[in-house]
Coordinates of C-alpha atoms in Angstrom, one line a residue:
Chain A
X1 CA -25.8 -16.7 9.8
X2 CA -27.3 -13.7 8.3
X3 CA -26.6 -10.5 8.0
X4 CA -28.9 -7.2 8.2
X5 CA -27.2 -3.9 6.4
X6 CA -28.4 -0.4 6.6
X7 CA -27.6 2.2 4.2
X8 CA -28.4 3.7 0.9
X9 CA -29.8 2.4 -2.5
X10 CA -29.6 4.7 -4.7
X11 CA -28.0 5.5 -8.4
X12 CA -25.7 6.9 -9.4
X13 CA -23.9 8.7 -13.0
X14 CA -20.0 7.9 -12.9
X15 CA -17.2 9.1 -15.2
X16 CA -14.1 7.6 -15.6
X17 CA -10.8 7.2 -18.3
X18 CA -12.8 3.9 -19.6
X19 CA -16.3 5.6 -19.6
X20 CA -19.4 7.6 -18.3
X21 CA -22.6 6.1 -17.4
X22 CA -25.6 8.5 -16.7
X23 CA -27.3 6.2 -14.1
X24 CA -26.6 2.6 -12.9
X25 CA -27.7 1.2 -9.7
X26 CA -24.8 2.6 -6.7
X27 CA -25.6 2.7 -2.7
X28 CA -23.4 1.7 -0.4
X29 CA -26.1 -0.6 1.6
X30 CA -27.0 -2.4 -2.4
X31 CA -22.2 -3.0 -2.4
X32 CA -22.0 -4.5 0.4
X33 CA -25.0 -6.8 0.2
X34 CA -24.4 -7.7 -3.2
X35 CA -21.0 -8.4 -1.8
X36 CA -21.9 -10.2 1.2
X37 CA -24.4 -12.6 -1.0
X38 CA -22.6 -14.6 -1.5
X39 CA -21.5 -15.4 2.1
X40 CA -24.0 -14.9 3.5
X41 CA -28.5 -13.5 3.4
X42 CA -28.2 -10.5 3.8
X43 CA -31.0 -8.2 4.7
X44 CA -31.5 -5.2 3.8
X45 CA -33.1 -1.7 5.7
X46 CA -33.0 1.2 3.3
X47 CA -35.3 3.3 0.8
X48 CA -36.2 4.2 -3.1
X49 CA -38.5 6.2 -4.7
X50 CA -40.7 5.9 -6.7
X51 CA -38.8 6.0 -9.8
X52 CA -36.5 2.6 -8.8
X53 CA -36.8 -0.2 -11.6
X54 CA -38.5 -2.4 -11.5
X55 CA -35.0 -4.6 -12.8
X56 CA -33.3 -3.6 -10.0
X57 CA -35.4 -4.6 -7.3
X58 CA -35.5 -8.5 -9.1
X59 CA -31.9 -8.0 -10.1
X60 CA -31.1 -7.7 -6.2
X61 CA -33.8 -10.5 -5.1
X62 CA -32.1 -12.9 -7.7
X63 CA -28.7 -12.7 -5.6
X64 CA -30.7 -13.6 -2.9
X65 CA -30.7 -10.4 -0.5
X66 CA -34.0 -10.0 1.0
X67 CA -35.9 -7.0 0.4
X68 CA -38.3 -6.9 3.2
X69 CA -36.8 -3.8 4.9
X70 CA -36.7 -1.9 1.6
X71 CA -39.3 1.0 2.1
X72 CA -40.7 2.9 -1.3
X73 CA -41.1 6.9 -0.4
X74 CA -43.1 9.3 -2.6
X75 CA -40.1 11.1 -4.6
X76 CA -36.5 10.5 -6.4
X77 CA -34.0 7.8 -5.3
X78 CA -31.3 8.8 -3.8
X79 CA -29.0 10.2 -6.5
X80 CA -24.5 10.6 -6.6
X81 CA -22.8 11.7 -9.4
X82 CA -19.2 12.1 -9.6
X83 CA -16.1 12.2 -12.0
X84 CA -13.0 10.2 -11.6
X85 CA -9.5 11.4 -13.1
X86 CA -6.9 9.7 -14.6
X87 CA -5.5 7.7 -12.5
X88 CA -8.5 7.3 -10.6
X89 CA -7.1 8.0 -7.5
X90 CA -9.0 11.6 -7.0
X91 CA -13.0 11.9 -7.9
X92 CA -15.3 15.0 -7.9
X93 CA -18.1 14.8 -6.7
X94 CA -20.9 16.3 -9.9
X95 CA -23.7 16.0 -8.9
X96 CA -25.7 14.7 -4.8
X97 CA -29.5 15.3 -4.7
X98 CA -30.7 13.2 -1.6
X99 CA -33.9 12.8 -2.4
X100 CA -36.6 10.9 -0.2
X101 CA -33.2 9.4 1.9
X102 CA -32.6 13.3 3.2
X103 CA -35.6 11.8 5.4
X104 CA -34.6 8.4 5.7
X105 CA -35.7 6.3 9.4
X106 CA -34.4 2.8 9.0
X107 CA -37.4 1.0 10.3
X108 CA -36.7 -2.5 11.1
X109 CA -39.1 -5.1 10.2
X110 CA -39.5 -7.8 13.4
X111 CA -38.1 -10.7 11.4
X112 CA -34.7 -8.9 10.9
X113 CA -34.5 -8.2 14.7
X114 CA -33.3 -11.4 16.1
X115 CA -30.6 -11.8 13.1
X116 CA -26.8 -11.7 14.4
X117 CA -24.9 -9.9 12.8
X118 CA -25.2 -5.9 11.8
X119 CA -23.9 -4.1 8.9
X120 CA -24.2 0.1 9.4
X121 CA -23.4 1.3 6.2
X122 CA -22.5 5.1 6.2
X123 CA -25.3 7.5 7.8
X124 CA -25.9 9.8 10.5
X125 CA -24.3 8.0 13.7
X126 CA -27.7 8.4 15.6
X127 CA -29.8 6.1 12.9
X128 CA -27.3 3.9 13.1
X129 CA -27.5 3.8 16.6
X130 CA -30.9 3.8 16.6
X131 CA -30.9 0.5 14.2
X132 CA -28.2 -1.2 16.3
X133 CA -30.3 -0.8 20.4
X134 CA -33.6 -2.8 17.9
X135 CA -31.5 -5.6 17.4
X136 CA -32.2 -8.5 20.1
X137 CA -29.2 -10.9 19.8
X138 CA -26.1 -9.5 18.3
X139 CA -23.2 -11.3 17.7
X140 CA -21.1 -8.9 15.6
X141 CA -22.7 -5.2 15.1
X142 CA -20.4 -2.8 12.9
X143 CA -20.2 -0.2 10.6
X144 CA -18.7 2.7 8.7
X145 CA -18.4 6.5 8.8
X146 CA -16.7 9.6 6.9
X147 CA -15.3 13.1 7.2
X148 CA -19.2 15.2 7.2
X149 CA -20.2 12.9 10.4
X150 CA -16.6 13.3 12.2
X151 CA -15.6 16.8 11.4
X152 CA -20.1 17.7 12.4
X153 CA -21.2 14.5 14.6
X154 CA -18.1 13.6 16.4
X155 CA -20.5 13.6 19.7
X156 CA -22.7 11.3 18.5
X157 CA -19.9 9.1 16.5
X158 CA -18.4 8.2 19.7
X159 CA -21.8 7.9 21.1
X160 CA -22.5 5.4 18.7
X161 CA -19.1 3.2 18.0
X162 CA -19.0 3.1 21.8
X163 CA -20.8 0.1 21.2
X164 CA -19.7 -1.3 17.7
X165 CA -17.5 -4.4 17.8
X166 CA -15.9 -3.2 14.9
X167 CA -15.6 -0.5 12.8
X168 CA -14.2 0.0 8.6
X169 CA -13.1 3.4 7.7
X170 CA -10.6 4.5 4.8
X171 CA -7.1 5.9 6.3
X172 CA -7.6 9.8 5.8
X173 CA -11.0 8.8 7.4
X174 CA -9.0 7.5 11.0
X175 CA -6.3 9.6 11.1
X176 CA -9.3 12.4 11.3
X177 CA -11.4 10.5 13.9
X178 CA -8.3 9.7 15.7
X179 CA -6.7 13.1 15.0
X180 CA -2.9 10.8 14.3
X181 CA -1.2 10.9 11.4
X182 CA 0.8 7.2 11.6
X183 CA -2.0 4.3 11.6
X184 CA -0.5 2.6 13.8
X185 CA -0.8 4.8 16.8
X186 CA -4.7 6.4 15.0
X187 CA -5.6 2.6 15.4
X188 CA -5.2 2.7 19.2
X189 CA -7.1 5.8 19.7
X190 CA -9.8 4.9 18.3
X191 CA -9.9 1.5 19.8
X192 CA -9.8 3.1 22.9
X193 CA -13.2 4.6 21.7
X194 CA -15.1 1.4 22.4
X195 CA -14.7 -1.1 18.7
X196 CA -12.2 -4.3 19.7
X197 CA -11.3 -4.5 16.1
X198 CA -10.2 -1.4 13.4
X199 CA -10.4 -2.2 9.0
X200 CA -8.3 0.5 7.7
X201 CA -9.0 0.4 4.2
X202 CA -6.1 2.2 2.1
X203 CA -8.0 2.3 -2.0
X204 CA -5.4 0.2 -3.4
X205 CA -3.4 -0.7 -1.5
X206 CA -5.2 -2.6 1.2
X207 CA -6.3 -2.8 4.1
X208 CA -4.9 -3.1 7.1
X209 CA -7.0 -4.6 10.4
X210 CA -6.0 -3.9 14.0
X211 CA -6.7 -5.2 17.4
X212 CA -5.3 -4.1 20.8
X213 CA -2.4 -7.2 21.0
X214 CA -2.1 -7.4 17.0
X215 CA -2.2 -6.6 13.7
X216 CA -2.8 -7.9 10.0
X217 CA -1.6 -6.3 7.1
X218 CA -3.0 -6.6 4.0
X219 CA -2.0 -5.9 0.6
X220 CA -3.9 -5.2 -2.6
X221 CA -5.5 -7.3 -5.1
X222 CA -3.4 -6.1 -8.2
X223 CA -6.1 -5.9 -10.6
X224 CA -4.4 -5.4 -14.6
X225 CA -7.4 -2.5 -14.9
X226 CA -9.8 -0.5 -13.4
X227 CA -12.2 0.5 -14.8
X228 CA -14.2 2.2 -12.1
X229 CA -13.2 2.3 -7.9
X230 CA -16.9 3.3 -7.0
X231 CA -18.1 0.9 -4.8
X232 CA -15.1 -0.8 -3.6
X233 CA -14.3 -0.3 -0.3
X234 CA -18.2 -0.7 0.5
X235 CA -17.8 -3.8 -1.5
X236 CA -15.0 -4.6 0.9
X237 CA -17.3 -4.6 4.0
X238 CA -19.9 -6.5 2.4
X239 CA -17.1 -10.0 1.3
X240 CA -15.6 -9.4 5.2
X241 CA -19.1 -9.0 7.4
X242 CA -20.1 -11.9 4.8
X243 CA -17.5 -13.9 5.8
X244 CA -17.6 -14.1 8.9
X245 CA -20.8 -14.1 9.1
X246 CA -20.9 -17.2 7.0
X247 CA -18.8 -19.4 10.1
X248 CA -20.3 -17.8 12.1
X249 CA -17.2 -15.6 14.0
X250 CA -18.5 -13.4 17.1
X251 CA -14.7 -11.6 17.5
X252 CA -15.0 -10.5 21.0
X253 CA -11.3 -10.1 23.3
X254 CA -9.9 -13.0 24.1
X255 CA -11.3 -15.6 22.4
X256 CA -11.5 -14.4 18.6
X257 CA -10.2 -16.9 16.3
X258 CA -7.9 -14.1 14.4
X259 CA -6.6 -16.3 11.3
X260 CA -10.5 -16.4 10.5
X261 CA -10.5 -12.3 10.8
X262 CA -7.7 -12.6 8.6
X263 CA -9.4 -14.5 6.2
X264 CA -12.9 -11.6 6.5
X265 CA -10.2 -9.2 5.3
X266 CA -8.9 -11.0 2.1
X267 CA -12.2 -11.9 1.4
X268 CA -13.5 -8.8 1.3
X269 CA -10.6 -7.2 -1.0
X270 CA -10.9 -10.0 -3.7
X271 CA -14.6 -8.4 -3.2
X272 CA -13.0 -5.0 -3.7
X273 CA -11.4 -5.5 -6.4
X274 CA -14.1 -7.3 -8.6
X275 CA -16.4 -3.7 -8.6
X276 CA -14.2 -2.4 -10.0
X277 CA -13.6 -4.8 -13.3
X278 CA -16.6 -3.5 -14.3
X279 CA -19.2 -0.3 -14.1
X280 CA -21.0 -0.2 -11.2
X281 CA -22.1 -3.9 -9.7
X282 CA -22.3 -4.9 -13.2
X283 CA -19.1 -7.3 -12.4
X284 CA -21.1 -9.2 -10.0
X285 CA -24.4 -10.2 -12.2
X286 CA -22.1 -13.2 -14.1
X287 CA -19.5 -13.9 -10.5
X288 CA -19.6 -16.1 -9.3
X289 CA -18.6 -17.6 -5.8
X290 CA -15.8 -20.0 -7.4
X291 CA -13.8 -16.9 -9.2
X292 CA -14.2 -16.1 -5.5
X293 CA -12.0 -18.6 -4.9
X294 CA -10.1 -18.7 -6.9
X295 CA -8.8 -15.1 -6.6
X296 CA -7.9 -15.3 -2.6
X297 CA -6.0 -18.0 -3.7
X298 CA -4.0 -16.1 -6.1
X299 CA -4.0 -13.6 -3.1
X300 CA -2.8 -15.8 -0.9
X301 CA -0.7 -17.3 -4.1
X302 CA 1.7 -13.9 -4.7
X303 CA 1.3 -12.4 -1.1
X304 CA 2.9 -15.4 0.5
X305 CA 7.4 -15.4 1.7
Chain B
X1 CA 29.9 -13.2 -2.0
X2 CA 30.4 -9.7 -1.9
X3 CA 29.3 -6.6 -4.0
X4 CA 29.5 -3.6 -6.1
X5 CA 27.3 -0.4 -5.1
X6 CA 27.3 2.8 -6.8
X7 CA 26.7 6.1 -6.7
X8 CA 26.5 9.2 -4.5
X9 CA 28.0 9.9 -0.5
X10 CA 26.6 13.2 0.3
X11 CA 25.9 15.3 2.7
X12 CA 22.4 15.6 3.8
X13 CA 20.1 18.6 5.6
X14 CA 17.4 17.7 6.8
X15 CA 13.8 18.4 8.4
X16 CA 10.8 17.0 8.9
X17 CA 8.3 17.7 11.9
X18 CA 11.2 15.1 14.0
X19 CA 13.1 17.9 14.3
X20 CA 15.9 19.3 11.9
X21 CA 19.8 18.2 11.4
X22 CA 21.5 20.8 9.4
X23 CA 24.7 17.7 7.7
X24 CA 24.5 14.2 8.0
X25 CA 25.6 11.5 6.4
X26 CA 24.1 10.4 3.4
X27 CA 23.5 9.6 -0.2
X28 CA 22.6 7.1 -1.8
X29 CA 25.8 4.9 -2.4
X30 CA 26.1 5.4 1.9
X31 CA 22.9 3.9 2.8
X32 CA 22.7 0.9 0.3
X33 CA 25.8 -0.2 1.7
X34 CA 25.1 0.5 5.5
X35 CA 22.1 -1.2 4.9
X36 CA 23.6 -4.4 2.8
X37 CA 26.5 -4.6 5.1
X38 CA 24.5 -6.5 7.0
X39 CA 24.1 -9.2 4.4
X40 CA 27.8 -9.0 2.5
X41 CA 30.3 -7.1 2.2
X42 CA 29.6 -3.5 0.0
X43 CA 32.7 -2.0 -1.6
X44 CA 32.2 1.1 -3.1
X45 CA 32.6 3.9 -5.9
X46 CA 31.5 7.2 -5.0
X47 CA 33.6 10.3 -4.8
X48 CA 34.1 13.5 -1.9
X49 CA 35.2 16.6 -1.5
X50 CA 37.9 17.1 0.5
X51 CA 35.9 18.3 3.6
X52 CA 35.0 14.6 4.1
X53 CA 34.8 13.6 7.9
X54 CA 37.7 11.2 9.9
X55 CA 34.7 10.2 11.6
X56 CA 31.9 9.6 8.8
X57 CA 35.4 7.2 7.3
X58 CA 35.6 5.6 10.1
X59 CA 31.6 4.9 10.6
X60 CA 32.1 3.6 6.6
X61 CA 34.8 1.0 7.5
X62 CA 33.4 -0.4 10.8
X63 CA 30.8 -1.6 8.7
X64 CA 33.4 -3.2 7.1
X65 CA 33.0 -1.7 3.3
X66 CA 36.0 -1.2 2.1
X67 CA 36.2 2.3 0.4
X68 CA 39.2 2.1 -1.3
X69 CA 37.4 3.3 -4.4
X70 CA 35.7 6.0 -2.9
X71 CA 37.9 9.0 -4.4
X72 CA 39.1 12.7 -2.8
X73 CA 39.1 15.0 -4.6
X74 CA 39.6 19.4 -3.8
X75 CA 36.1 20.9 -3.2
X76 CA 33.5 19.3 -0.8
X77 CA 31.4 16.7 -0.3
X78 CA 28.0 16.6 -2.8
X79 CA 25.6 18.5 -0.2
X80 CA 21.8 18.0 -0.6
X81 CA 19.0 20.0 1.5
X82 CA 15.1 19.1 1.7
X83 CA 11.5 19.5 4.4
X84 CA 9.2 17.1 4.6
X85 CA 5.3 18.4 5.0
X86 CA 3.7 17.5 7.6
X87 CA 3.0 13.7 6.5
X88 CA 6.2 13.3 5.2
X89 CA 4.2 11.8 2.3
X90 CA 5.6 14.5 0.0
X91 CA 8.8 16.6 0.9
X92 CA 10.3 20.3 -1.1
X93 CA 13.8 20.1 -2.0
X94 CA 15.9 22.9 -0.9
X95 CA 19.5 23.5 -2.1
X96 CA 21.2 20.8 -4.4
X97 CA 25.0 21.9 -3.8
X98 CA 27.2 18.4 -6.4
X99 CA 30.0 19.9 -5.4
X100 CA 33.0 17.3 -6.1
X101 CA 29.9 14.9 -7.5
X102 CA 29.2 17.2 -10.5
X103 CA 32.0 15.7 -12.6
X104 CA 32.6 12.2 -11.5
X105 CA 33.4 9.6 -13.4
X106 CA 32.8 6.0 -11.3
X107 CA 37.0 4.3 -11.4
X108 CA 36.8 1.1 -10.2
X109 CA 40.0 -0.1 -8.3
X110 CA 41.4 -3.5 -9.8
X111 CA 40.4 -5.7 -6.9
X112 CA 36.2 -4.4 -7.5
X113 CA 36.1 -5.5 -11.8
X114 CA 35.7 -9.1 -10.6
X115 CA 33.1 -9.0 -7.7
X116 CA 29.6 -11.0 -8.5
X117 CA 27.6 -8.5 -7.1
X118 CA 26.2 -5.0 -8.8
X119 CA 23.8 -2.0 -7.4
X120 CA 25.0 1.2 -9.5
X121 CA 22.5 4.1 -7.9
X122 CA 20.5 6.8 -9.7
X123 CA 24.0 8.9 -11.8
X124 CA 23.6 9.1 -15.6
X125 CA 23.3 6.3 -17.5
X126 CA 26.2 6.2 -19.6
X127 CA 28.3 6.1 -16.2
X128 CA 26.4 3.1 -15.1
X129 CA 26.8 1.5 -17.8
X130 CA 30.2 2.5 -18.7
X131 CA 31.0 0.5 -13.9
X132 CA 28.9 -2.3 -15.9
X133 CA 31.5 -3.3 -19.3
X134 CA 33.8 -2.8 -16.3
X135 CA 33.2 -5.6 -14.7
X136 CA 34.2 -9.1 -15.3
X137 CA 32.3 -12.1 -14.0
X138 CA 28.9 -10.8 -13.1
X139 CA 26.3 -12.8 -11.1
X140 CA 23.5 -9.7 -10.9
X141 CA 23.5 -6.7 -12.4
X142 CA 20.5 -3.6 -11.6
X143 CA 20.2 -0.5 -10.1
X144 CA 17.7 2.8 -9.5
X145 CA 17.0 5.5 -12.0
X146 CA 15.3 8.7 -11.6
X147 CA 12.0 10.7 -13.0
X148 CA 15.4 13.5 -14.4
X149 CA 16.8 11.0 -16.3
X150 CA 13.6 9.8 -18.1
X151 CA 13.2 12.5 -19.3
X152 CA 15.8 14.1 -20.7
X153 CA 18.5 10.6 -20.9
X154 CA 15.2 8.2 -21.7
X155 CA 17.8 6.7 -24.7
X156 CA 20.8 6.2 -22.9
X157 CA 18.9 5.3 -20.2
X158 CA 18.0 2.9 -22.1
X159 CA 20.0 1.7 -23.6
X160 CA 22.3 1.1 -20.2
X161 CA 18.9 -1.0 -18.9
X162 CA 18.4 -3.4 -21.4
X163 CA 21.5 -4.9 -19.8
X164 CA 20.8 -5.4 -16.1
X165 CA 19.2 -8.0 -14.5
X166 CA 16.9 -6.0 -12.4
X167 CA 15.5 -1.9 -12.0
X168 CA 14.6 -1.0 -9.1
X169 CA 12.3 2.3 -8.7
X170 CA 9.3 3.8 -7.1
X171 CA 5.9 3.7 -8.5
X172 CA 5.6 7.3 -10.5
X173 CA 8.9 6.4 -11.9
X174 CA 7.4 3.4 -13.3
X175 CA 5.2 4.7 -14.1
X176 CA 7.0 7.2 -16.6
X177 CA 9.5 4.9 -18.3
X178 CA 6.1 3.1 -18.6
X179 CA 3.5 5.4 -20.0
X180 CA 0.8 3.2 -17.9
X181 CA -0.5 4.2 -15.5
X182 CA -1.4 0.6 -14.0
X183 CA 1.9 -1.0 -12.6
X184 CA 0.9 -3.9 -14.0
X185 CA 0.6 -2.8 -17.7
X186 CA 3.9 -0.2 -16.9
X187 CA 5.1 -4.0 -14.8
X188 CA 4.9 -5.6 -18.2
X189 CA 6.2 -3.2 -20.3
X190 CA 9.1 -2.6 -18.5
X191 CA 10.3 -6.0 -17.9
X192 CA 10.1 -6.1 -22.2
X193 CA 12.9 -3.5 -22.1
X194 CA 16.0 -6.1 -20.8
X195 CA 15.4 -5.8 -16.9
X196 CA 14.4 -9.8 -16.2
X197 CA 13.3 -9.0 -12.6
X198 CA 11.5 -5.5 -11.6
X199 CA 11.5 -3.9 -8.2
X200 CA 8.9 -1.2 -7.4
X201 CA 9.0 0.3 -4.5
X202 CA 5.7 2.2 -3.0
X203 CA 7.2 3.7 -0.1
X204 CA 5.3 3.1 3.0
X205 CA 3.0 0.9 1.2
X206 CA 5.8 -1.6 0.3
X207 CA 7.3 -2.8 -3.1
X208 CA 5.7 -5.2 -5.4
X209 CA 7.9 -7.2 -7.5
X210 CA 7.4 -8.4 -11.3
X211 CA 8.5 -10.9 -13.6
X212 CA 7.9 -12.1 -17.0
X213 CA 5.5 -14.4 -15.4
X214 CA 4.6 -13.8 -12.3
X215 CA 5.1 -11.1 -9.5
X216 CA 4.9 -10.6 -5.6
X217 CA 3.0 -7.6 -3.1
X218 CA 5.1 -7.4 -0.4
X219 CA 3.5 -4.3 1.9
X220 CA 4.8 -2.5 4.3
X221 CA 5.6 -2.4 7.0
X222 CA 3.9 -0.1 9.7
X223 CA 5.5 1.6 11.7
X224 CA 4.8 3.4 15.3
X225 CA 7.0 6.7 14.1
X226 CA 8.7 7.8 11.4
X227 CA 11.1 10.2 12.3
X228 CA 13.1 10.7 9.6
X229 CA 12.6 8.7 5.9
X230 CA 15.5 9.8 3.2
X231 CA 17.5 6.7 1.9
X232 CA 14.5 4.3 3.4
X233 CA 14.1 4.0 -0.5
X234 CA 18.4 3.2 -0.4
X235 CA 18.5 1.2 2.3
X236 CA 15.2 -0.9 0.6
X237 CA 17.7 -1.8 -2.1
X238 CA 20.5 -2.1 -0.1
X239 CA 18.4 -4.9 1.4
X240 CA 17.1 -6.7 -1.7
X241 CA 21.0 -7.0 -2.9
X242 CA 22.7 -7.4 0.2
X243 CA 20.4 -10.8 1.1
X244 CA 20.9 -11.8 -3.2
X245 CA 25.0 -11.4 -2.7
X246 CA 24.4 -13.3 0.7
X247 CA 23.5 -16.8 -0.4
X248 CA 24.4 -16.1 -3.7
X249 CA 21.5 -16.6 -5.8
X250 CA 21.0 -15.5 -9.1
X251 CA 17.8 -14.7 -10.4
X252 CA 18.0 -15.5 -14.3
X253 CA 15.2 -16.1 -16.4
X254 CA 14.3 -19.3 -15.5
X255 CA 15.7 -21.4 -13.5
X256 CA 15.4 -18.8 -10.5
X257 CA 14.2 -19.0 -7.0
X258 CA 11.5 -16.8 -6.0
X259 CA 10.7 -17.9 -3.1
X260 CA 14.6 -16.2 -2.9
X261 CA 13.5 -13.2 -4.4
X262 CA 10.8 -12.8 -2.1
X263 CA 13.3 -12.7 0.6
X264 CA 15.6 -10.4 -0.3
X265 CA 12.6 -7.9 -1.7
X266 CA 11.2 -8.7 2.5
X267 CA 14.4 -8.0 3.7
X268 CA 14.6 -4.4 1.8
X269 CA 11.8 -3.3 3.5
X270 CA 13.0 -4.5 6.4
X271 CA 16.0 -2.3 6.3
X272 CA 14.4 0.5 5.0
X273 CA 11.9 0.6 8.0
X274 CA 14.4 0.8 10.3
X275 CA 15.8 3.6 8.3
X276 CA 13.5 6.2 9.4
X277 CA 13.3 4.8 13.1
X278 CA 16.3 7.2 12.9
X279 CA 17.4 10.7 11.3
X280 CA 19.6 10.3 8.7
X281 CA 22.3 6.8 9.1
X282 CA 21.7 6.7 13.3
X283 CA 19.8 3.6 13.2
X284 CA 22.2 1.6 12.1
X285 CA 24.4 2.9 14.4
X286 CA 22.6 -0.1 16.7
X287 CA 21.2 -1.9 14.6
X288 CA 22.2 -5.1 14.9
X289 CA 21.5 -8.0 12.4
X290 CA 19.1 -10.1 14.9
X291 CA 16.8 -7.0 15.4
X292 CA 16.9 -7.8 11.6
X293 CA 15.7 -10.9 11.7
X294 CA 13.0 -10.6 14.3
X295 CA 11.4 -8.0 12.3
X296 CA 11.8 -10.0 9.3
X297 CA 9.2 -12.2 11.6
X298 CA 7.2 -9.8 12.8
X299 CA 6.6 -9.0 9.6
X300 CA 6.3 -12.4 8.0
X301 CA 3.7 -13.2 11.8
X302 CA 1.6 -10.0 11.0
X303 CA 1.1 -10.5 6.6
X304 CA 0.4 -13.7 6.5
X305 CA -3.2 -15.8 6.7

């Protein structure tokens, strides 16, 4: 079953200890859709400026991504630049130029409205809410958010995630949203806000999936070399929702196949790990589904006991 | 099969967001031996002062720990005090009074020398080397170290661990010892220094066991409440070596049962997690082997896929 993804398509400038790229394709929606494209057909809703390269457009099309919802607006594409610390555990933002993204109003093409899966990338909560309201046959909807919305748009955010099946955030955001330092207690509080499924991403340490009655802890895949962690969390999200969509899973309260949710977390980790192996989206230019499944099995081999 | 443990027996003062204890039984050797005592008989080699309480001595005896190698010296017992940050991910040392530990020269009782398992807690590398040299029928020997020995006694440390089967250190120590930020590359370098098995502890994020041809990643057990993390890493070590000793495992290169090594890592994590549930060694006053095995199975249930 196919998937609608809403969020940013951007250009990024990134410097890591392994090198520097001044401008390359990026943005949460891009990473999510690319990762999900190995499992299902993503339909994206995003905006770019008139500087958006034909080669980038063609690349997304080549991955089977539906770009009917990619709006072109006069002006420049969202640009972000950042630099990573020596051990890559921290990064500083050097530039954020919202450009056409500043006034982004997601417009869903008619053909998208009856799609069953929806992933709302990190944008203003009220826009996320508008998109979900336009969908007519949702089986599974959820998304991401960030510290800015948690602190400055809290009520709007709470009203938004109350309608989500799942929330996918990182550990510091989970602590901030819940006001709890302990992840188990943080998860209980967040699950009381609406979503029946919570995935807390922990960067190199993996991820934890929480539901009201159980949890699943997955360590991170151990890479020999991390070239560029940009987009890894979004690729996790893309692998997670992409796998669920490919299997037609509808994990509501009660009647859910937990084994499938666990597999979705591992596919998420696998996609996040591949993302780090090259700058930006470059790893996806050659990555195959066979390599993904191979790494899934490697994961099984080095975590089972 | 039984186990010799060498290291510090101490009194600790600890403050965490959950409370403050001015003086309680502590020390690496104490935690290691207590955790291991659920699996095998530990024989400890350590020194205490004439202030060492009879109730603490009796408690160790009640856990089946052999104290023949516990020397009593004139003076005070090693005292350490520290305070944890709000999220308990950092701690500051407030006091370190080495006292009788400053001149500690481990003396092995004759009855200890033919024991098959040896865990060398974090003490000066040359002392660790002396102890191993006195053992006559070792099946498995290894230990811990710390940043101070890695930076200031590097050659002595390298000469010491060259004879060990396993090294058990935390992630920042592994990076420091190897000069590599990536754990996989760090592990390769450390395994070239002698030990055939390396366990890198990652605190709340679990641990990774490395051998030359494979690795095993275990996430940390997710506690509802961490009262006091003091000693958790030592309890990990005690559970790890204790389990291996209880099974008579001799994981040399080549002929090793990797499944048993994996189980040892999980038992280590389980013992570390229990340690955090109360101040100091208090959790071990009531803990039973049935609770340990129950948590082991819970671990399996929330990590398998």
